[in-house]
Tab-separated table of C-alpha atoms in Angstrom:
chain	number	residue	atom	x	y	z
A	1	UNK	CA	-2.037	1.599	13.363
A	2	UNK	CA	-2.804	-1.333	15.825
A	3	UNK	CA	-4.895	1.093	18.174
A	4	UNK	CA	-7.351	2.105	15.560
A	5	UNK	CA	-8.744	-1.740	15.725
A	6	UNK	CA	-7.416	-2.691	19.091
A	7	UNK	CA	-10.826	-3.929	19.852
A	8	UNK	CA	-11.649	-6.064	16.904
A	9	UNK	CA	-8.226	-7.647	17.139
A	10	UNK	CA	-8.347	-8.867	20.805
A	11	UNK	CA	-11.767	-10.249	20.018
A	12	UNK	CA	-10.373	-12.299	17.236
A	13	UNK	CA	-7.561	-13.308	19.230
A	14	UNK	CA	-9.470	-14.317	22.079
A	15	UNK	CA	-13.102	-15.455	20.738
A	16	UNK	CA	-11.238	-17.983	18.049
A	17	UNK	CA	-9.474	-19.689	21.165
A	18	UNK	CA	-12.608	-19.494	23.132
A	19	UNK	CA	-14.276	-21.172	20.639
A	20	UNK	CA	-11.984	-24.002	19.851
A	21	UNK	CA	-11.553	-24.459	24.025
A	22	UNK	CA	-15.411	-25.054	24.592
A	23	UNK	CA	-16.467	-27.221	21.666
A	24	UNK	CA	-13.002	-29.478	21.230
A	25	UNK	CA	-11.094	-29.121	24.474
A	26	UNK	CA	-13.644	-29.457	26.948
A	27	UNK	CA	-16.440	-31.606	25.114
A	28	UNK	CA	-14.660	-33.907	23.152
A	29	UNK	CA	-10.581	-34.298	24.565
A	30	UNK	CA	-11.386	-33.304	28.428
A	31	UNK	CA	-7.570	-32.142	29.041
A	32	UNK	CA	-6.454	-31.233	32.121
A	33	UNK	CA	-6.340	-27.459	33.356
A	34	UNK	CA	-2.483	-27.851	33.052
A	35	UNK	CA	-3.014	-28.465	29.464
A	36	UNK	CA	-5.857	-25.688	28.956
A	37	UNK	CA	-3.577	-23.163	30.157
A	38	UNK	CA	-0.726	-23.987	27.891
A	39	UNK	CA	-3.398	-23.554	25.019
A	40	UNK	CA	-4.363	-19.804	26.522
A	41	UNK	CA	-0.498	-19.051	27.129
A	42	UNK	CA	-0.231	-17.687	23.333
A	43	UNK	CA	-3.792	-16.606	23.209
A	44	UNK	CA	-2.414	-14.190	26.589
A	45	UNK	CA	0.872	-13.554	25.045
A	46	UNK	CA	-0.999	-12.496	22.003
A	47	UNK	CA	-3.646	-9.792	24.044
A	48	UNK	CA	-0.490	-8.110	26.425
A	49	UNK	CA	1.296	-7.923	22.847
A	50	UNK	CA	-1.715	-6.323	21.038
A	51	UNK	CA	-2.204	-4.033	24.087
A	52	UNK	CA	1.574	-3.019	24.081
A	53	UNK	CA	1.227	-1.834	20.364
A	54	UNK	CA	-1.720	-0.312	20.700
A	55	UNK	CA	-0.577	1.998	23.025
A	56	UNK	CA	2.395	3.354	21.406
A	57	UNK	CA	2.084	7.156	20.597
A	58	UNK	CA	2.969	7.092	16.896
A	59	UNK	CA	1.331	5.542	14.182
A	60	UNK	CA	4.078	2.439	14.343
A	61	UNK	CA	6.848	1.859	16.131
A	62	UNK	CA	10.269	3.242	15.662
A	63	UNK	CA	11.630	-0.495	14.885
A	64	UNK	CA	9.619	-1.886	12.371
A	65	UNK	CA	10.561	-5.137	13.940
A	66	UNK	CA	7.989	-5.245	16.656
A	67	UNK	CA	5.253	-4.826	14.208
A	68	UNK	CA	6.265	-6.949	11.525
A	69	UNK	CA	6.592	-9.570	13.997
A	70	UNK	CA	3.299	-8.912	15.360
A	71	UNK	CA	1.790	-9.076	11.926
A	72	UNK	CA	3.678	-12.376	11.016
A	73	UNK	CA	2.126	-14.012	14.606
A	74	UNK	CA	-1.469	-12.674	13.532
A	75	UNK	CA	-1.566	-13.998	9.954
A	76	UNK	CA	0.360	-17.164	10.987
A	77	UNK	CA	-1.572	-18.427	13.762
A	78	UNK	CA	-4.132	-16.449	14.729
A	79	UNK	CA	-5.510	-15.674	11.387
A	80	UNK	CA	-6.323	-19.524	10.573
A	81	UNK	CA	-7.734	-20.284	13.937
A	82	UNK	CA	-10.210	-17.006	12.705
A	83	UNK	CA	-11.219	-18.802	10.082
A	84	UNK	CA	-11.612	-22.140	11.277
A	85	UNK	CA	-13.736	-21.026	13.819
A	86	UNK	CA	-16.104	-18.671	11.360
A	87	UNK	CA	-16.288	-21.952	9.232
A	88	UNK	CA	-16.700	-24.687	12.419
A	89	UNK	CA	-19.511	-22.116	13.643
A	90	UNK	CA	-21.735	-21.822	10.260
A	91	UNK	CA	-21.015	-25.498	9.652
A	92	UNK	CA	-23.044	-26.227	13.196
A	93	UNK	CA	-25.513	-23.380	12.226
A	94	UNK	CA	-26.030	-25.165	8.982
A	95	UNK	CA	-26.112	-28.651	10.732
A	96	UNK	CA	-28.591	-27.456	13.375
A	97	UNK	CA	-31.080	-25.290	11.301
A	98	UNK	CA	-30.769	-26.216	8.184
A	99	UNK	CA	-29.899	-30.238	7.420
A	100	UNK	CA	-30.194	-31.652	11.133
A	101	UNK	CA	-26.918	-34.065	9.949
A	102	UNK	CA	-24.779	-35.891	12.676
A	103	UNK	CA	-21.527	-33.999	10.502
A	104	UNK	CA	-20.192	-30.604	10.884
A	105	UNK	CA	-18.979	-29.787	7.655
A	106	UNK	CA	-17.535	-26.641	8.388
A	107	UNK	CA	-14.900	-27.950	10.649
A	108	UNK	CA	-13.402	-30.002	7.509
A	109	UNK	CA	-13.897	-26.722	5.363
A	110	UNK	CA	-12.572	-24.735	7.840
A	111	UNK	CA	-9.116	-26.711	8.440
A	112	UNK	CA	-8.894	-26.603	4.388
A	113	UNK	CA	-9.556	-22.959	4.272
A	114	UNK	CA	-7.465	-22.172	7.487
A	115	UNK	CA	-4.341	-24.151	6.026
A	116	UNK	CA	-4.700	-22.059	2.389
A	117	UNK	CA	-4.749	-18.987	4.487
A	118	UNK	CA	-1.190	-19.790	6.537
A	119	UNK	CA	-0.017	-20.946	2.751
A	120	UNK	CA	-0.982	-17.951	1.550
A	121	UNK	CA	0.255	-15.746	4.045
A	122	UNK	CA	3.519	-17.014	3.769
A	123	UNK	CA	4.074	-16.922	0.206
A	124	UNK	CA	2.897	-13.080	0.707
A	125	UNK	CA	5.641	-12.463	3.300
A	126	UNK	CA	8.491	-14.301	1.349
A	127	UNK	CA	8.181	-14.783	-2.800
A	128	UNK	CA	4.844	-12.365	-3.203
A	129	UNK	CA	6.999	-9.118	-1.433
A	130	UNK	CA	10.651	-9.875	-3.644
A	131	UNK	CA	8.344	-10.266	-6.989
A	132	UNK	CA	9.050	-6.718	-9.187
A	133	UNK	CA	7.020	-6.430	-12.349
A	134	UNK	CA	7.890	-4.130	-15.205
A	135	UNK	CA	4.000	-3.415	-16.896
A	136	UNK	CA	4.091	-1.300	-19.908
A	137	UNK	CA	1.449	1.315	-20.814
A	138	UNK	CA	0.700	3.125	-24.198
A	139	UNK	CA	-1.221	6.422	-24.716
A	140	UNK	CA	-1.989	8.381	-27.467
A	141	UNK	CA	-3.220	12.222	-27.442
A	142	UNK	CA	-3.714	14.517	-30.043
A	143	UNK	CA	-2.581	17.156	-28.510
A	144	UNK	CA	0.919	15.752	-27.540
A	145	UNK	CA	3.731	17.694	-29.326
A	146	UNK	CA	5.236	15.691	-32.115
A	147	UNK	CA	8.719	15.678	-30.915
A	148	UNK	CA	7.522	13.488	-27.550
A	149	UNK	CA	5.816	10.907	-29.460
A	150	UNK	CA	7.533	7.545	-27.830
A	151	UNK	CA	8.163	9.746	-25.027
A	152	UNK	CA	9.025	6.958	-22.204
A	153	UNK	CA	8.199	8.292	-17.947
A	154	UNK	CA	8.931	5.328	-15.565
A	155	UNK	CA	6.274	5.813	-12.986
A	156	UNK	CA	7.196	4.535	-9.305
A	157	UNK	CA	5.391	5.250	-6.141
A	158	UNK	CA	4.871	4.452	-2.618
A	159	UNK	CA	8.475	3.063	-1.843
A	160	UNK	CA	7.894	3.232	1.702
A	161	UNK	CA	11.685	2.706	2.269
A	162	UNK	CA	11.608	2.143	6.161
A	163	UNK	CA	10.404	-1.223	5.122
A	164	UNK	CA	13.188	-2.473	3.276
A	165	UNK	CA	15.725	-1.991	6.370
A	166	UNK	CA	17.338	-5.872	6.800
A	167	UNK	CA	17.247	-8.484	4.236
A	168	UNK	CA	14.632	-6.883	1.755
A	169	UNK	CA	17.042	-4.203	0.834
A	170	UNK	CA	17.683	-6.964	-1.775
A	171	UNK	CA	14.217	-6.565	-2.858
A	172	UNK	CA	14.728	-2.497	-3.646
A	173	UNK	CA	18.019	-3.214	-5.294
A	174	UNK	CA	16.326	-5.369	-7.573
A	175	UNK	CA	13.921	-2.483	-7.885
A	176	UNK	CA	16.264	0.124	-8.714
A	177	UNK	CA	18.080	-1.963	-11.339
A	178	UNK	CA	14.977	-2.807	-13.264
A	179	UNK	CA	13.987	1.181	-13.512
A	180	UNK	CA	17.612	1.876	-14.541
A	181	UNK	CA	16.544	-1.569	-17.329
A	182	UNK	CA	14.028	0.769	-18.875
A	183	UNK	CA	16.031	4.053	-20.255
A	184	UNK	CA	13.132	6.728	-19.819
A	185	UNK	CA	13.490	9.580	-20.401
A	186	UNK	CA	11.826	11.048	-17.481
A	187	UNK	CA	10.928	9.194	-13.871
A	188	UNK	CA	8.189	10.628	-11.867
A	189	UNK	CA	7.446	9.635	-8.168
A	190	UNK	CA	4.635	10.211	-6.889
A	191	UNK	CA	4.727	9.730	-3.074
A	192	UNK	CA	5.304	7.724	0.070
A	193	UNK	CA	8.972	8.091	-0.112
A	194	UNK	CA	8.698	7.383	3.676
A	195	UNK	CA	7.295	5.156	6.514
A	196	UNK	CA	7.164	7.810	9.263
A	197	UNK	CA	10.712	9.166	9.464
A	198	UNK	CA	13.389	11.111	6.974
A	199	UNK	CA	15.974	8.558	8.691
A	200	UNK	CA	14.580	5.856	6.500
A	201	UNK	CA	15.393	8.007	3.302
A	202	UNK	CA	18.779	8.817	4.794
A	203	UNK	CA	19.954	4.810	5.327
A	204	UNK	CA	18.679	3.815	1.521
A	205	UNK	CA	19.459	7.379	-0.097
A	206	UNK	CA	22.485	5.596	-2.041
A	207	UNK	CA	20.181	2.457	-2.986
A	208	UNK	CA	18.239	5.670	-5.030
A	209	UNK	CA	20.473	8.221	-5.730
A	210	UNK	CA	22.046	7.035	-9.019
A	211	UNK	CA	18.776	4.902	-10.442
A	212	UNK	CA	15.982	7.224	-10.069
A	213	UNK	CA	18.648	10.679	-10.331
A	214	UNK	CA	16.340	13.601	-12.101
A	215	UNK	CA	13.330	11.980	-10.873
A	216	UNK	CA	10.235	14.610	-10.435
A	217	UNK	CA	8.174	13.835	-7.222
A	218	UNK	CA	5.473	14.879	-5.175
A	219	UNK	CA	4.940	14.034	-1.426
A	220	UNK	CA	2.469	11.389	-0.308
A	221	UNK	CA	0.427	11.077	3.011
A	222	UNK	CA	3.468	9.335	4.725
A	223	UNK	CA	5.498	12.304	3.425
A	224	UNK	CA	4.133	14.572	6.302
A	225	UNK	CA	4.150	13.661	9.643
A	226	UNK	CA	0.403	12.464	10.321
A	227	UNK	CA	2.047	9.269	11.541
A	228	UNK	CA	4.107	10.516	14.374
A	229	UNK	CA	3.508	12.695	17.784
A	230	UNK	CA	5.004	15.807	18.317
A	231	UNK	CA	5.056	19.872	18.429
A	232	UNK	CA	4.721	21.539	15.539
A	233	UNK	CA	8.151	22.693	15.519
A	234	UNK	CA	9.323	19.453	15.655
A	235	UNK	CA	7.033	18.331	12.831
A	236	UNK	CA	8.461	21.094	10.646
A	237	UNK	CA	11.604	20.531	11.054
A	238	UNK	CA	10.894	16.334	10.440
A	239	UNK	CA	9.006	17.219	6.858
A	240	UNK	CA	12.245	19.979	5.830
A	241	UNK	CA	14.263	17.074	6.998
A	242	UNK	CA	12.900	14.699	4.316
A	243	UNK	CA	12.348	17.689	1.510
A	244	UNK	CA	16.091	17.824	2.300
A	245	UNK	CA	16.635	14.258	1.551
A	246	UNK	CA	14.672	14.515	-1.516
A	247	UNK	CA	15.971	17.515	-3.088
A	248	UNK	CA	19.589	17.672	-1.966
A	249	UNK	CA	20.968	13.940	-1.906
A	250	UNK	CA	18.430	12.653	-4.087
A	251	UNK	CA	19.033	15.455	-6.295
A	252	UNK	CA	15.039	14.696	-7.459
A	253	UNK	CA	13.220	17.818	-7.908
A	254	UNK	CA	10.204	18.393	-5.862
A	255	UNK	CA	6.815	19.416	-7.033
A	256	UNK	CA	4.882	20.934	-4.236
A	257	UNK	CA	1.682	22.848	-5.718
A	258	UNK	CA	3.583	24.039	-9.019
A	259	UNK	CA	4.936	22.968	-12.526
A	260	UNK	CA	7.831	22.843	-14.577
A	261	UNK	CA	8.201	22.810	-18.411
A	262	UNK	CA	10.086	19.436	-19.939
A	263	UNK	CA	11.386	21.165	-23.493
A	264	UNK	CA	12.422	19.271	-26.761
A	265	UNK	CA	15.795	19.632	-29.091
A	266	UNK	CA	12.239	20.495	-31.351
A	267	UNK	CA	11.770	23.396	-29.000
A	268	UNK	CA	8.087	21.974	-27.833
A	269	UNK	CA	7.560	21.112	-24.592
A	270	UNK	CA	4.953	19.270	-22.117
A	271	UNK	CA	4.001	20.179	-18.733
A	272	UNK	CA	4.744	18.214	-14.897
A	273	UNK	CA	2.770	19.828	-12.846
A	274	UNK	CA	2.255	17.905	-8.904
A	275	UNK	CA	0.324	18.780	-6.081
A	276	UNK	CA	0.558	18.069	-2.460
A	277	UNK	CA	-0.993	15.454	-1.121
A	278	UNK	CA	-4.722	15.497	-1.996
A	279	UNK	CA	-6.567	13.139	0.396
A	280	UNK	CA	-10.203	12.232	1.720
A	281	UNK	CA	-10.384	12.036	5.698
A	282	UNK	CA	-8.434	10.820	7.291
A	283	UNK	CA	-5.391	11.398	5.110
A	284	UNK	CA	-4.210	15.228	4.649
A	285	UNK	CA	-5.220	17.322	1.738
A	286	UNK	CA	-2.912	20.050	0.962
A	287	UNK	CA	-3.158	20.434	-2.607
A	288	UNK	CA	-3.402	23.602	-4.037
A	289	UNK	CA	-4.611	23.467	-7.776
A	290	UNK	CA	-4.500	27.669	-8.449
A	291	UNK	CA	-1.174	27.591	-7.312
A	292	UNK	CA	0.064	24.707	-9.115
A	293	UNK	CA	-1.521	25.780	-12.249
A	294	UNK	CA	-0.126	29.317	-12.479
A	295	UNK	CA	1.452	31.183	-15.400
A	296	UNK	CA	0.957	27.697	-16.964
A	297	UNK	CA	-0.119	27.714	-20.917
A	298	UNK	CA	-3.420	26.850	-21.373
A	299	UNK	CA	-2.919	25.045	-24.317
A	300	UNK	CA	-0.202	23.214	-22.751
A	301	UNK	CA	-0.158	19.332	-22.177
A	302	UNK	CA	-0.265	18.493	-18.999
A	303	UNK	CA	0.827	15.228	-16.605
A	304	UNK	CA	-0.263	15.799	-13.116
A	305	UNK	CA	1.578	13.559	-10.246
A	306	UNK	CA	-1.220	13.523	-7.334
A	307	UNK	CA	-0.572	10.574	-4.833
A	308	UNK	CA	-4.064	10.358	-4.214
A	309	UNK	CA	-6.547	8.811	-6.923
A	310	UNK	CA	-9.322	10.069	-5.214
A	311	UNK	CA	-8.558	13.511	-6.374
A	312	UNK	CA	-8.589	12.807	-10.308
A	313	UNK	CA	-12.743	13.161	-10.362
A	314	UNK	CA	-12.974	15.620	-6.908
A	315	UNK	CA	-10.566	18.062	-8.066
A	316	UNK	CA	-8.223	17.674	-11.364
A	317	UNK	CA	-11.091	16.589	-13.847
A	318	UNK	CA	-12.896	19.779	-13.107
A	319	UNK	CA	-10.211	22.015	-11.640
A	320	UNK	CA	-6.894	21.568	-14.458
A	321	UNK	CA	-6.947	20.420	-18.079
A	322	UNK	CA	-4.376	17.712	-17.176
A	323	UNK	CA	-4.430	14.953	-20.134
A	324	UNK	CA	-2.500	12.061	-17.811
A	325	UNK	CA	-2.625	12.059	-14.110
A	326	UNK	CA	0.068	9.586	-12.333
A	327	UNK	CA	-1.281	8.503	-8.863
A	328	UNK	CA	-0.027	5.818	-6.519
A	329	UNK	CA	-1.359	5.530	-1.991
A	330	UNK	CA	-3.141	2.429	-2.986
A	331	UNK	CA	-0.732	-0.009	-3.336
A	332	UNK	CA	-3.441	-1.921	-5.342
A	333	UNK	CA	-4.298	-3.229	-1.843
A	334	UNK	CA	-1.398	-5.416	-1.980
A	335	UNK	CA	-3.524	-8.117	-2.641
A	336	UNK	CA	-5.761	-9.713	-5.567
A	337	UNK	CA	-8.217	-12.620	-5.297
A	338	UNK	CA	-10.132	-13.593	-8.544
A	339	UNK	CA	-9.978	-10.129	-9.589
A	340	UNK	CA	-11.056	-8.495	-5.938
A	341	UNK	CA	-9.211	-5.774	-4.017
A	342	UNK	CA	-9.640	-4.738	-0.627
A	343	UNK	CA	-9.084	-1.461	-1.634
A	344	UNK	CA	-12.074	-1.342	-3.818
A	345	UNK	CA	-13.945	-1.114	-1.027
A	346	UNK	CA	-13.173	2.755	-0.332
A	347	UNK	CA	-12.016	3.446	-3.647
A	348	UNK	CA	-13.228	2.766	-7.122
A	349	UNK	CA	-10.094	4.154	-9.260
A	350	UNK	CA	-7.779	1.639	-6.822
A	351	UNK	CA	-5.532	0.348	-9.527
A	352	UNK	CA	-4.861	0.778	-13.626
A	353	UNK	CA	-5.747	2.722	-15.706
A	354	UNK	CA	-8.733	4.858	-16.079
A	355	UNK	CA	-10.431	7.253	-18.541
A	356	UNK	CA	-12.906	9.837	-18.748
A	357	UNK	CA	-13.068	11.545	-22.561
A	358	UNK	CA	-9.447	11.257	-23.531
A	359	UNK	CA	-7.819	12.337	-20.271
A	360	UNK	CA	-6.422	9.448	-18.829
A	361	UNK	CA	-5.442	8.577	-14.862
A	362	UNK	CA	-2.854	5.799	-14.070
A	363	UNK	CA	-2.947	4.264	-10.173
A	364	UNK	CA	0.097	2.078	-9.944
A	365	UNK	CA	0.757	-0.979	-7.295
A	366	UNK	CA	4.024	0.884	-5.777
A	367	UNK	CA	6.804	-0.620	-4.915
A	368	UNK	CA	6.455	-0.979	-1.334
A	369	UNK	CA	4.366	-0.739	1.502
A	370	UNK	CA	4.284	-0.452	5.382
A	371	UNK	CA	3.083	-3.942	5.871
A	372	UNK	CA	5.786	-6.104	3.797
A	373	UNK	CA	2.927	-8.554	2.185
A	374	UNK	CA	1.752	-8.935	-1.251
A	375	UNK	CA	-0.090	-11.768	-2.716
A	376	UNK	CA	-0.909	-11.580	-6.856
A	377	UNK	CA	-0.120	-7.812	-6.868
A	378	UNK	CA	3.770	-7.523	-7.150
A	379	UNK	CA	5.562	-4.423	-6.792
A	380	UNK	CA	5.377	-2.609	-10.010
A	381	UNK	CA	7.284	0.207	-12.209
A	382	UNK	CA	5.120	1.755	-14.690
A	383	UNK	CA	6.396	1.935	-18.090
A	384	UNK	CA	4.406	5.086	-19.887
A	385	UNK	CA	4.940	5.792	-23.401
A	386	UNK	CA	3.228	8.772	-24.801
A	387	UNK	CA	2.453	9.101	-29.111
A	388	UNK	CA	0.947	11.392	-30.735
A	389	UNK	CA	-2.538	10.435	-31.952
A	390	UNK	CA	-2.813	11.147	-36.033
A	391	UNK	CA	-5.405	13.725	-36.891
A	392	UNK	CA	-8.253	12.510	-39.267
């Protein structure tokens, strides 16, 4: 994780410090070199710890703790220093170029935007990660069978469970007892069960086991093992180790490229069908949509669980007649500023819901994530109630 940006982050670290040492420091306070190096001691501490991450084989490391702790030094200190300095610098730019003034506005606009940024940041590591919000959805088809009309299917996704190890396992108790709030009659998962590791599903398997029992899933990108190093034997036996998890102690049943038929006391009956993990570079794509599809009616109605938005226009529009697709990876970007998400940037269908003709695709926040921060986009269970649209 740290090593794909390695660079950029030990030029942040170091230019922000830099900056604030050559225009304050030395031009305006003159302290001593004693003094200068206490103010490059974290700045140091900061580049050996970046470097240490960075060169850890896996994705993260094993304890959580190093990184989280890493992440809570960036955004604390190193984040506003960023930002005062971006703000300092285009204030003198301005000043220079533009209104030749005696004033640097930009260092007054910088300490007001640097101190909402440390604010911010900690209200996403401490009230913005507990807050769980229940966000109900209502579609109508006409070609739903009668006897699911007010058909409830609590949609949950990207749990990342590793996270919660410590003092948030509060948070996914909280979680589990607002699905088990709802009654649906059906849950559906639709991937990231895990960080990197089946161990993570092991510890909180009886946090899940009795909430989100008969839950139908389908495996995310963290469900494989991108995220770690190793042979492939030992990667197969890490991803059966999880499937394991999943289908045995979690009793959930596991959708990988097929379908299963939910019947009525009417004798009608819907379709789940879920594919593996259907992802754009770099994230794997191992859906398979023949396979899935198979044997199934093709007047049947269909809810596909795909982890991956991206694949609702690339390959289940045109490839499956699916009505409602369930989708989750994004986590909304954990983050929402006047109505702007970071993941917007890569993907367009990030978060809600979306249609195209009267087939419908749902992207929900998830209830987790690696990096425990969220600021205006809580964790989220979907609430999905299907009707039956009255023919004309």
């Amino acid at each position: 994780m740290i090593a794909r940006i390695v660079i950029y982050l030990i030029l942040t670290i170091v230019l922000s410090d830099l900056y604030i040492d050559m225009h304050y420091f030395r031009k305006r306070y003159h302290i001593t070199w004693r003094q200068r190096l206490l103010w490059w001691t974290p700045c140091i501490g900061m580049v050996v710890y970046t470097c240490a991450l960075a060169s850890i084989r896996n994705f993260a490391p094993a304890d959580l703790t190093w990184l989280n702790t890493y992440l809570f030094l960036l955004g604390m200190f190193v984040g506003p220093k960023a930002i005062f300095t971006l703000s300092s610098f285009a204030g003198w730019a301005v000043r220079k170029y533009v209104t030749h003034t005696q004033r640097n506005w930009g260092h007054c606009i910088g300490l007001v935007l640097g101190t909402l940024a440390f604010a911010f940041y900690v209200y996403g590591l401490t009230a913005g990660v507990s807050a769980v919000r229940v966000k109900h959805v209502s579609l109508a088809f006409r070609d739903l069978p009668p006897s699911f009309d007010g058909y409830r299917i609590v949609h949950v996704s990207d749990l990342h469970l590793g996270t919660f190890d410590g003092w948030r396992k509060r948070i996914l108790q909280a979680e589990m007892d607002s699905i088990v709030r709802q009654k649906p009659d059906l849950i559906c998962f639709t991937g990231d069960l895990q960080n990197m590791r089946p161990e993570e599903v092991e510890k909180m398997a009886p946090v899940l086991r009795q909430p989100m029992r008969k839950t139908v899933a389908v495996l995310g990108n963290h469900d494989y093992t991108e995220y770690i190093k190793g042979n492939p034997k030992e990667k197969a036996a890490q991803e059966a180790r999880l499937i394991a998890v999943e289908e045995k102690r979690l009793g959930w049943t596991l959708l990988r490229n097929r379908h299963l038929l939910i019947t009525s006391p009417a004798g009608e009956s819907i379709c789940i069908c879920g594919t593996e993990n259907d992802g754009r570079p770099p994230f794997p794509n191992y859906a398979d949509y023949g396979k899935a599809t198979k044997g199934m009616d093709r007047n049947a109605f269909v809810i596909m669980l795909q982890h991956d938005p991206s694949a609702w226009k690339r390959n289940i529009l045109p490839k499956t007649t699916a009505q409602l697709t369930l989708s989750g990876h994004t986590h909304g970007g954990q983050m929402q500023l006047f109505g702007w998400r970071p993941t917007r940037i890569r993907q367009h269908e990030d978060y809600g819901l979306y249609r195209q003709g009267g087939r419908f695709l749902y992207v929900t926040a998830g209830l987790g994530g690696l990096v425990p921060f969220r600021l205006n986009m809580p964790n989220e269970i979907t609430v999905i109630t299907l009707h039956t649209k009255k023919k004309k």
